[in-house]
Amino acid sequence: MSSRDFLEKDYYKTLGVPKDAKPDEIKKSYRKLARKYHPDANADGTDRAKAEERFKEISEAYDVLSDTTRRKEYDEARSLFGPGGAGRFRTPGGAGAPGGGQTFDFGDLFGGASGGGGLGDVLGGLFGQRAAGRPAAPRRGADIESSVTLPFEESVEGVTVPLRMTSEQPCPTCHGTGGRDGALPHTCPICQGTGQTSRNAGGFAFAEPCRECRGRGLVVDDPCPDCSGTGRAMGTRTLTVRIPAGVKDGQRIRLKGKGAPGERGGPNGDLYVTVAVAPHRLFGRTADNLTLTVPVTFAEAALGGEVKVPTLTGAPVTLRIPQGTSNGRTFRVKGKGVPRKDGTRGDLLVTVEVAVPAKLSSAARDAVEAFKAATAGEDPRLGLLDDKGV
Ligand SMILES: [Zn+2]
Ligand SMILES: [Zn+2]
């Protein structure tokens, strides 16, 4: 019986018992069926051949289900890989990690179930049968982390920056072979080129990188002195990276395929750039809006007027202040904020701050005194002290 049988045959159905059947129940059902289909009880012709076949199936099912250990193995195999279970672990076609993240991938564990080996090989690994050696699959390059600090304007409008970074790449001395003078490597004898060895724990095999070849799947007789036979070396590259408009302080941008080069035709890793944004002298930012504080005179606030305010990158705009504007009021200038992905922009939020002159000319002082006299009856603190009965 091969482990493949575990997936294809429903032993419970064969014995006509439920999946949670007790040992007694299994035994009883087996005896009943065995008596019925025993070849001696079906002495002649085509019936006998059919009964023989059925009797074999029943015996096989009973062999497994009556043995606690094997029944457990069978249940586990079917829940993982059998009908209704296999889909969860199907290996994605091609190389590379499925959709990022740490998906537990049985294809990786056993050298690629989609590579033609099929589930039989997967189970071969699970149940201690020797899986056939397979050359190591193309390997995706490593992801690289980098960071950049941008002036405020560039973070808003987007910018192309040169990024110097150190990453793993093919060793220039041996051209990536790992052998002295570029000698070609050969398949690792320990892992048969898979780059992984499996360790058994609790009846399950867990893959770990092969120690002999350090996961490469290849070994060299005479290692390249510069890379110690790994075929990889740290190197510095300068990449021109486009930082999209509207990037926020602390944001991490993924640049697909800009990471370390892949191996054996595998795709490149990704580059992650964490962006720091330097503060601006005038402008701030909340979400897609830019913020700006603009001083206005008391006269402008009281009488209303037009105030010219700067925008971050364009020409200044004229803001109409209505009469009776109080200190701290915020005005919205549409479309002068941060660019969004859909091509629209946030707004510029202008907050007015009434400026009080530190010094007054005598003419100004006279004017303010006249204003004071003219507004003598108005008390802005009316009601403030009422509760105290003053
Ligand atoms: Zn080398
Ligand atoms: Zn190895």
Tab-separated table of C-alpha atoms and ligand atoms in Angstrom:
chain	number	residue	atom	x	y	z
A	1	MET	CA	0.000	0.000	0.000
A	2	SER	CA	1.437	3.354	-0.940
A	3	SER	CA	0.802	6.575	0.876
A	4	ARG	CA	-1.063	7.724	-2.207
A	5	ASP	CA	-3.785	5.208	-1.266
A	6	PHE	CA	-4.386	7.284	1.814
A	7	LEU	CA	-5.661	10.072	-0.366
A	8	GLU	CA	-7.589	8.102	-2.921
A	9	LYS	CA	-9.343	5.560	-0.785
A	10	ASP	CA	-12.046	6.217	1.721
A	11	TYR	CA	-11.581	3.409	4.209
A	12	TYR	CA	-14.465	4.569	6.348
A	13	LYS	CA	-16.799	4.336	3.410
A	14	THR	CA	-15.442	0.899	2.508
A	15	LEU	CA	-16.279	-0.380	5.982
A	16	GLY	CA	-19.515	1.560	6.134
A	17	VAL	CA	-18.674	3.330	9.375
A	18	PRO	CA	-18.590	7.012	10.350
A	19	LYS	CA	-15.270	8.864	10.657
A	20	ASP	CA	-15.498	8.926	14.430
A	21	ALA	CA	-16.351	5.217	14.711
A	22	LYS	CA	-15.122	3.448	17.842
A	23	PRO	CA	-12.744	0.478	17.407
A	24	ASP	CA	-15.541	-1.916	18.373
A	25	GLU	CA	-17.816	-0.529	15.717
A	26	ILE	CA	-15.083	-0.892	13.080
A	27	LYS	CA	-14.393	-4.475	14.107
A	28	LYS	CA	-18.087	-5.412	14.043
A	29	SER	CA	-18.640	-3.906	10.630
A	30	TYR	CA	-15.488	-5.545	9.273
A	31	ARG	CA	-16.558	-8.995	10.467
A	32	LYS	CA	-19.980	-8.649	8.964
A	33	LEU	CA	-18.606	-7.513	5.579
A	34	ALA	CA	-15.796	-10.066	5.601
A	35	ARG	CA	-18.299	-12.873	6.083
A	36	LYS	CA	-20.463	-11.550	3.291
A	37	TYR	CA	-17.668	-11.086	0.744
A	38	HIS	CA	-15.369	-13.895	1.689
A	39	PRO	CA	-14.442	-15.644	-1.579
A	40	ASP	CA	-15.445	-19.017	-0.168
A	41	ALA	CA	-18.928	-17.700	0.468
A	42	ASN	CA	-19.260	-16.618	-3.135
A	43	ALA	CA	-18.181	-19.790	-4.788
A	44	ASP	CA	-18.769	-19.288	-8.465
A	45	GLY	CA	-18.191	-17.185	-11.588
A	46	THR	CA	-18.158	-13.424	-11.916
A	47	ASP	CA	-19.634	-12.970	-8.465
A	48	ARG	CA	-16.641	-14.660	-6.964
A	49	ALA	CA	-14.187	-12.299	-8.741
A	50	LYS	CA	-16.120	-9.241	-7.614
A	51	ALA	CA	-16.367	-10.530	-4.084
A	52	GLU	CA	-12.642	-11.212	-4.001
A	53	GLU	CA	-11.940	-7.630	-5.051
A	54	ARG	CA	-14.317	-6.285	-2.442
A	55	PHE	CA	-12.891	-8.571	0.218
A	56	LYS	CA	-9.403	-7.197	-0.477
A	57	GLU	CA	-10.628	-3.638	-0.118
A	58	ILE	CA	-12.348	-4.423	3.146
A	59	SER	CA	-9.237	-6.107	4.550
A	60	GLU	CA	-7.037	-3.184	3.519
A	61	ALA	CA	-9.370	-0.693	5.120
A	62	TYR	CA	-9.515	-2.738	8.299
A	63	ASP	CA	-5.706	-3.080	8.401
A	64	VAL	CA	-5.390	0.694	8.577
A	65	LEU	CA	-8.391	1.630	10.689
A	66	SER	CA	-7.836	-1.077	13.292
A	67	ASP	CA	-4.299	0.122	13.946
A	68	THR	CA	-4.458	3.275	16.100
A	69	THR	CA	-1.193	4.732	14.779
A	70	ARG	CA	-1.955	4.117	11.131
A	71	ARG	CA	-5.503	5.323	11.495
A	72	LYS	CA	-4.143	8.587	12.913
A	73	GLU	CA	-1.707	8.942	10.028
A	74	TYR	CA	-4.486	8.247	7.574
A	75	ASP	CA	-6.761	10.844	9.181
A	76	GLU	CA	-4.005	13.451	9.192
A	77	ALA	CA	-3.041	12.799	5.600
A	78	ARG	CA	-6.619	13.091	4.446
A	79	SER	CA	-7.293	16.245	6.410
A	80	LEU	CA	-4.192	17.885	4.955
A	81	PHE	CA	-4.046	16.621	1.423
A	82	GLY	CA	-7.104	14.546	0.767
A	83	PRO	CA	-10.476	15.553	-0.698
A	84	GLY	CA	-11.422	18.950	0.672
A	85	GLY	CA	-8.043	19.400	2.237
A	86	ALA	CA	-5.606	19.502	-0.655
A	87	GLY	CA	-6.673	22.886	-1.961
A	88	ARG	CA	-5.375	24.731	1.028
A	89	PHE	CA	-1.856	23.616	0.399
A	90	ARG	CA	-1.692	23.642	-3.345
A	91	THR	CA	1.613	25.120	-4.459
A	92	PRO	CA	1.301	28.210	-6.599
A	93	GLY	CA	2.674	27.719	-10.073
A	94	GLY	CA	6.104	29.145	-10.734
A	95	ALA	CA	8.688	30.407	-8.325
A	96	GLY	CA	8.585	32.860	-5.521
A	97	ALA	CA	6.596	33.320	-2.386
A	98	PRO	CA	2.849	33.430	-2.834
A	99	GLY	CA	1.651	36.963	-2.392
A	100	GLY	CA	4.162	37.914	0.254
A	101	GLY	CA	4.071	37.027	3.905
A	102	GLN	CA	5.057	33.817	5.566
A	103	THR	CA	2.697	31.322	4.002
A	104	PHE	CA	3.431	27.821	5.151
A	105	ASP	CA	4.102	26.275	1.789
A	106	PHE	CA	4.271	22.533	1.413
A	107	GLY	CA	5.600	22.983	-2.096
A	108	ASP	CA	8.704	24.572	-0.653
A	109	LEU	CA	9.026	21.875	1.929
A	110	PHE	CA	9.200	19.048	-0.484
A	111	GLY	CA	10.787	20.561	-3.508
A	112	GLY	CA	7.700	21.682	-5.353
A	113	ALA	CA	4.588	19.544	-5.416
A	114	SER	CA	3.530	21.260	-8.608
A	115	GLY	CA	6.699	20.186	-10.374
A	116	GLY	CA	5.196	16.895	-11.475
A	117	GLY	CA	5.966	14.917	-8.373
A	118	GLY	CA	2.431	15.185	-7.170
A	119	LEU	CA	0.988	14.468	-3.814
A	120	GLY	CA	2.618	11.063	-3.613
A	121	ASP	CA	5.974	12.751	-3.200
A	122	VAL	CA	4.624	15.129	-0.645
A	123	LEU	CA	3.416	12.207	1.403
A	124	GLY	CA	6.667	10.407	0.743
A	125	GLY	CA	8.300	13.230	2.633
A	126	LEU	CA	5.674	13.191	5.328
A	127	PHE	CA	5.863	9.522	6.063
A	128	GLY	CA	9.553	9.013	5.846
A	129	GLN	CA	9.830	7.597	2.348
A	130	ARG	CA	12.763	8.954	0.459
A	131	ALA	CA	11.732	11.777	-1.819
A	132	ALA	CA	13.520	11.897	-5.128
A	133	GLY	CA	16.192	14.562	-5.378
A	134	ARG	CA	15.298	17.470	-7.537
A	135	PRO	CA	17.488	20.374	-8.575
A	136	ALA	CA	17.002	23.515	-6.565
A	137	ALA	CA	14.311	25.776	-7.941
A	138	PRO	CA	15.045	29.307	-9.095
A	139	ARG	CA	15.361	31.489	-6.084
A	140	ARG	CA	13.939	34.935	-5.607
A	141	GLY	CA	16.409	37.634	-4.603
A	142	ALA	CA	16.302	39.039	-1.109
A	143	ASP	CA	14.223	42.073	-0.199
A	144	ILE	CA	16.238	45.124	0.720
A	145	GLU	CA	15.389	47.811	3.218
A	146	SER	CA	16.567	51.337	2.624
A	147	SER	CA	15.671	54.806	3.779
A	148	VAL	CA	15.717	58.316	2.454
A	149	THR	CA	15.025	61.752	3.874
A	150	LEU	CA	13.183	64.136	1.574
A	151	PRO	CA	12.586	67.864	1.705
A	152	PHE	CA	8.917	68.613	2.346
A	153	GLU	CA	8.219	69.910	-1.185
A	154	GLU	CA	9.643	66.786	-2.810
A	155	SER	CA	7.587	64.510	-0.596
A	156	VAL	CA	4.465	66.294	-1.786
A	157	GLU	CA	5.274	66.537	-5.463
A	158	GLY	CA	7.235	63.290	-5.884
A	159	VAL	CA	10.886	63.041	-6.776
A	160	THR	CA	13.482	60.793	-8.353
A	161	VAL	CA	16.357	60.121	-6.001
A	162	PRO	CA	19.570	58.158	-6.375
A	163	LEU	CA	19.785	55.501	-3.667
A	164	ARG	CA	23.102	53.930	-2.902
A	165	MET	CA	22.618	50.566	-1.328
A	166	THR	CA	24.530	47.542	-0.305
A	167	SER	CA	23.024	44.181	-1.138
A	168	GLU	CA	23.846	40.626	-2.013
A	169	GLN	CA	24.590	40.037	-5.672
A	170	PRO	CA	26.536	37.568	-7.798
A	171	CYS	CA	30.180	37.510	-6.713
A	172	PRO	CA	32.145	39.423	-9.342
A	173	THR	CA	35.268	37.256	-8.909
A	174	CYS	CA	33.657	33.918	-9.784
A	175	HIS	CA	30.682	35.395	-11.656
A	176	GLY	CA	28.361	33.791	-9.148
A	177	THR	CA	29.461	30.180	-9.542
A	178	GLY	CA	31.190	30.068	-6.150
A	179	GLY	CA	34.097	28.073	-7.597
A	180	ARG	CA	37.692	29.297	-7.837
A	181	ASP	CA	38.279	31.015	-11.186
A	182	GLY	CA	34.613	30.595	-12.008
A	183	ALA	CA	34.656	26.778	-11.830
A	184	LEU	CA	31.147	25.361	-12.043
A	185	PRO	CA	29.499	24.006	-8.905
A	186	HIS	CA	27.797	20.625	-8.666
A	187	THR	CA	24.659	19.428	-6.962
A	188	CYS	CA	24.868	19.188	-3.196
A	189	PRO	CA	25.024	15.504	-2.210
A	190	ILE	CA	23.339	16.050	1.139
A	191	CYS	CA	20.124	17.648	-0.034
A	192	GLN	CA	20.332	16.479	-3.660
A	193	GLY	CA	20.132	20.054	-4.779
A	194	THR	CA	16.920	20.978	-3.064
A	195	GLY	CA	18.723	23.256	-0.625
A	196	GLN	CA	16.610	21.862	2.169
A	197	THR	CA	16.752	18.921	4.489
A	198	SER	CA	13.828	17.724	6.515
A	199	ARG	CA	13.659	17.055	10.178
A	200	ASN	CA	10.988	14.872	11.684
A	201	ALA	CA	8.976	16.178	14.552
A	202	GLY	CA	5.799	14.615	15.792
A	203	GLY	CA	5.266	12.607	12.622
A	204	PHE	CA	5.643	15.669	10.417
A	205	ALA	CA	8.625	16.692	8.387
A	206	PHE	CA	9.832	20.252	8.713
A	207	ALA	CA	12.201	21.657	6.163
A	208	GLU	CA	15.285	23.545	7.140
A	209	PRO	CA	18.081	24.954	4.996
A	210	CYS	CA	20.706	22.332	4.150
A	211	ARG	CA	23.793	22.886	6.272
A	212	GLU	CA	26.197	21.498	3.727
A	213	CYS	CA	25.328	23.976	0.983
A	214	ARG	CA	23.645	26.594	3.212
A	215	GLY	CA	20.449	26.269	1.236
A	216	ARG	CA	22.041	26.895	-2.116
A	217	GLY	CA	21.609	23.366	-3.455
A	218	LEU	CA	25.045	23.573	-5.014
A	219	VAL	CA	28.530	22.936	-3.683
A	220	VAL	CA	31.990	23.617	-5.097
A	221	ASP	CA	35.211	21.608	-4.701
A	222	ASP	CA	37.538	24.580	-4.574
A	223	PRO	CA	35.708	27.640	-3.281
A	224	CYS	CA	36.217	31.112	-4.661
A	225	PRO	CA	38.338	32.959	-2.081
A	226	ASP	CA	36.285	36.121	-2.305
A	227	CYS	CA	32.863	34.666	-1.559
A	228	SER	CA	33.901	31.460	0.246
A	229	GLY	CA	32.016	29.421	-2.317
A	230	THR	CA	28.625	31.008	-1.848
A	231	GLY	CA	28.683	32.700	-5.246
A	232	ARG	CA	27.228	35.769	-3.606
A	233	ALA	CA	28.926	38.921	-2.519
A	234	MET	CA	27.907	42.161	-0.940
A	235	GLY	CA	28.082	44.923	-3.450
A	236	THR	CA	27.090	48.537	-3.689
A	237	ARG	CA	24.700	49.714	-6.311
A	238	THR	CA	23.211	53.067	-7.011
A	239	LEU	CA	19.595	52.888	-8.030
A	240	THR	CA	17.462	55.674	-9.314
A	241	VAL	CA	14.228	55.432	-7.413
A	242	ARG	CA	11.022	57.260	-8.131
A	243	ILE	CA	9.315	58.330	-4.921
A	244	PRO	CA	5.631	58.909	-5.694
A	245	ALA	CA	3.952	62.221	-4.970
A	246	GLY	CA	2.226	62.575	-1.623
A	247	VAL	CA	4.453	60.236	0.356
A	248	LYS	CA	4.059	60.655	4.116
A	249	ASP	CA	6.668	60.906	6.815
A	250	GLY	CA	7.464	57.365	8.001
A	251	GLN	CA	5.820	55.693	5.018
A	252	ARG	CA	7.390	52.526	3.612
A	253	ILE	CA	7.314	52.272	-0.149
A	254	ARG	CA	7.657	48.972	-1.978
A	255	LEU	CA	9.535	49.058	-5.259
A	256	LYS	CA	8.887	45.749	-6.943
A	257	GLY	CA	11.900	43.983	-8.434
A	258	LYS	CA	14.401	46.578	-7.206
A	259	GLY	CA	15.815	44.330	-4.489
A	260	ALA	CA	18.651	41.831	-4.683
A	261	PRO	CA	18.972	39.906	-7.969
A	262	GLY	CA	17.399	36.441	-8.101
A	263	GLU	CA	19.345	33.222	-8.524
A	264	ARG	CA	19.001	30.602	-11.254
A	265	GLY	CA	16.550	32.735	-13.166
A	266	GLY	CA	14.448	33.589	-10.125
A	267	PRO	CA	12.890	37.039	-9.857
A	268	ASN	CA	14.547	39.925	-8.088
A	269	GLY	CA	13.545	40.780	-4.558
A	270	ASP	CA	11.769	43.988	-3.720
A	271	LEU	CA	13.175	47.204	-2.375
A	272	TYR	CA	11.482	48.830	0.568
A	273	VAL	CA	12.256	52.477	1.122
A	274	THR	CA	11.229	54.113	4.356
A	275	VAL	CA	10.768	57.815	3.762
A	276	ALA	CA	11.423	60.500	6.322
A	277	VAL	CA	10.101	63.940	5.456
A	278	ALA	CA	11.886	67.049	6.695
A	279	PRO	CA	9.561	69.675	8.159
A	280	HIS	CA	8.785	72.826	6.164
A	281	ARG	CA	9.331	76.343	7.425
A	282	LEU	CA	5.752	77.367	6.593
A	283	PHE	CA	3.633	74.426	5.561
A	284	GLY	CA	2.356	71.505	7.525
A	285	ARG	CA	0.279	68.544	6.457
A	286	THR	CA	-2.817	66.700	7.678
A	287	ALA	CA	-3.806	63.769	5.467
A	288	ASP	CA	-4.047	65.111	1.909
A	289	ASN	CA	-4.320	68.715	3.002
A	290	LEU	CA	-1.539	71.202	3.467
A	291	THR	CA	-1.795	73.613	6.357
A	292	LEU	CA	-0.556	77.177	6.593
A	293	THR	CA	-0.863	79.864	9.229
A	294	VAL	CA	-1.188	83.402	7.865
A	295	PRO	CA	-0.919	86.539	9.989
A	296	VAL	CA	-3.564	89.208	9.331
A	297	THR	CA	-3.933	92.654	10.837
A	298	PHE	CA	-6.756	93.518	13.154
A	299	ALA	CA	-8.067	95.844	10.458
A	300	GLU	CA	-8.106	93.024	7.851
A	301	ALA	CA	-9.889	90.706	10.271
A	302	ALA	CA	-12.385	93.349	11.321
A	303	LEU	CA	-13.041	95.014	7.969
A	304	GLY	CA	-12.402	92.076	5.654
A	305	GLY	CA	-9.958	92.157	2.794
A	306	GLU	CA	-7.879	90.226	0.341
A	307	VAL	CA	-4.729	88.491	1.476
A	308	LYS	CA	-2.114	86.993	-0.799
A	309	VAL	CA	-0.965	83.617	0.515
A	310	PRO	CA	1.775	81.326	-0.804
A	311	THR	CA	1.115	77.819	-2.102
A	312	LEU	CA	3.711	75.096	-1.706
A	313	THR	CA	4.868	74.846	-5.281
A	314	GLY	CA	2.666	77.082	-7.395
A	315	ALA	CA	1.948	80.789	-7.627
A	316	PRO	CA	0.488	82.593	-4.603
A	317	VAL	CA	-3.290	82.740	-4.366
A	318	THR	CA	-5.534	85.538	-3.130
A	319	LEU	CA	-7.647	84.704	-0.122
A	320	ARG	CA	-10.759	86.760	0.616
A	321	ILE	CA	-11.170	87.424	4.312
A	322	PRO	CA	-14.743	88.355	5.191
A	323	GLN	CA	-15.345	91.171	7.639
A	324	GLY	CA	-15.569	90.122	11.246
A	325	THR	CA	-13.178	87.188	10.878
A	326	SER	CA	-12.094	85.943	14.262
A	327	ASN	CA	-8.609	84.898	15.150
A	328	GLY	CA	-7.885	81.222	14.349
A	329	ARG	CA	-10.517	80.825	11.652
A	330	THR	CA	-9.499	78.400	8.886
A	331	PHE	CA	-10.156	78.920	5.189
A	332	ARG	CA	-10.003	76.264	2.532
A	333	VAL	CA	-8.214	76.849	-0.771
A	334	LYS	CA	-9.466	74.021	-2.979
A	335	GLY	CA	-7.020	71.827	-4.873
A	336	LYS	CA	-3.806	73.339	-3.545
A	337	GLY	CA	-2.947	70.413	-1.270
A	338	VAL	CA	-1.191	67.090	-1.715
A	339	PRO	CA	-1.601	65.146	-4.983
A	340	ARG	CA	-3.627	61.957	-4.649
A	341	LYS	CA	-3.278	58.751	-6.614
A	342	ASP	CA	-6.376	59.515	-8.687
A	343	GLY	CA	-4.864	62.768	-9.957
A	344	THR	CA	-6.911	65.066	-7.734
A	345	ARG	CA	-5.387	67.090	-4.930
A	346	GLY	CA	-6.216	67.822	-1.340
A	347	ASP	CA	-6.781	71.401	-0.181
A	348	LEU	CA	-4.703	74.123	1.386
A	349	LEU	CA	-6.070	75.002	4.823
A	350	VAL	CA	-5.203	78.572	5.745
A	351	THR	CA	-5.592	79.571	9.369
A	352	VAL	CA	-5.541	83.293	10.106
A	353	GLU	CA	-3.723	84.632	13.103
A	354	VAL	CA	-4.460	88.224	14.074
A	355	ALA	CA	-1.154	89.976	14.549
A	356	VAL	CA	-0.913	92.514	17.365
A	357	PRO	CA	1.746	95.165	16.764
A	358	ALA	CA	4.425	95.258	19.456
A	359	LYS	CA	4.896	98.982	18.933
A	360	LEU	CA	2.521	101.681	17.755
A	361	SER	CA	3.301	104.930	16.033
A	362	SER	CA	1.617	107.918	17.621
A	363	ALA	CA	-0.859	108.128	14.732
A	364	ALA	CA	-1.682	104.447	15.191
A	365	ARG	CA	-2.001	104.898	18.933
A	366	ASP	CA	-4.447	107.788	18.378
A	367	ALA	CA	-6.442	105.617	16.006
A	368	VAL	CA	-6.611	102.752	18.497
A	369	GLU	CA	-7.556	105.114	21.302
A	370	ALA	CA	-10.323	106.498	19.050
A	371	PHE	CA	-11.432	102.931	18.331
A	372	LYS	CA	-11.465	102.200	22.038
A	373	ALA	CA	-13.629	105.200	22.693
A	374	ALA	CA	-15.957	104.275	19.848
A	375	THR	CA	-16.460	100.755	21.187
A	376	ALA	CA	-16.594	101.653	24.876
A	377	GLY	CA	-19.992	100.088	25.381
A	378	GLU	CA	-18.971	96.663	24.058
A	379	ASP	CA	-17.730	94.125	26.535
A	380	PRO	CA	-16.296	90.928	25.011
A	381	ARG	CA	-16.287	89.396	28.497
A	382	LEU	CA	-19.995	89.947	29.014
A	383	GLY	CA	-21.391	87.049	31.014
A	384	LEU	CA	-17.963	85.684	31.874
A	385	LEU	CA	-18.171	86.666	35.526
A	386	ASP	CA	-21.940	86.432	36.014
A	387	ASP	CA	-21.801	83.158	37.905
A	388	LYS	CA	-19.806	84.765	40.642
A	389	GLY	CA	-22.429	87.440	41.016
A	390	VAL	CA	-19.951	90.270	40.494
B	1	ZN	ZN	33.108	34.238	-5.717
B	2	ZN	ZN	22.669	20.897	0.353
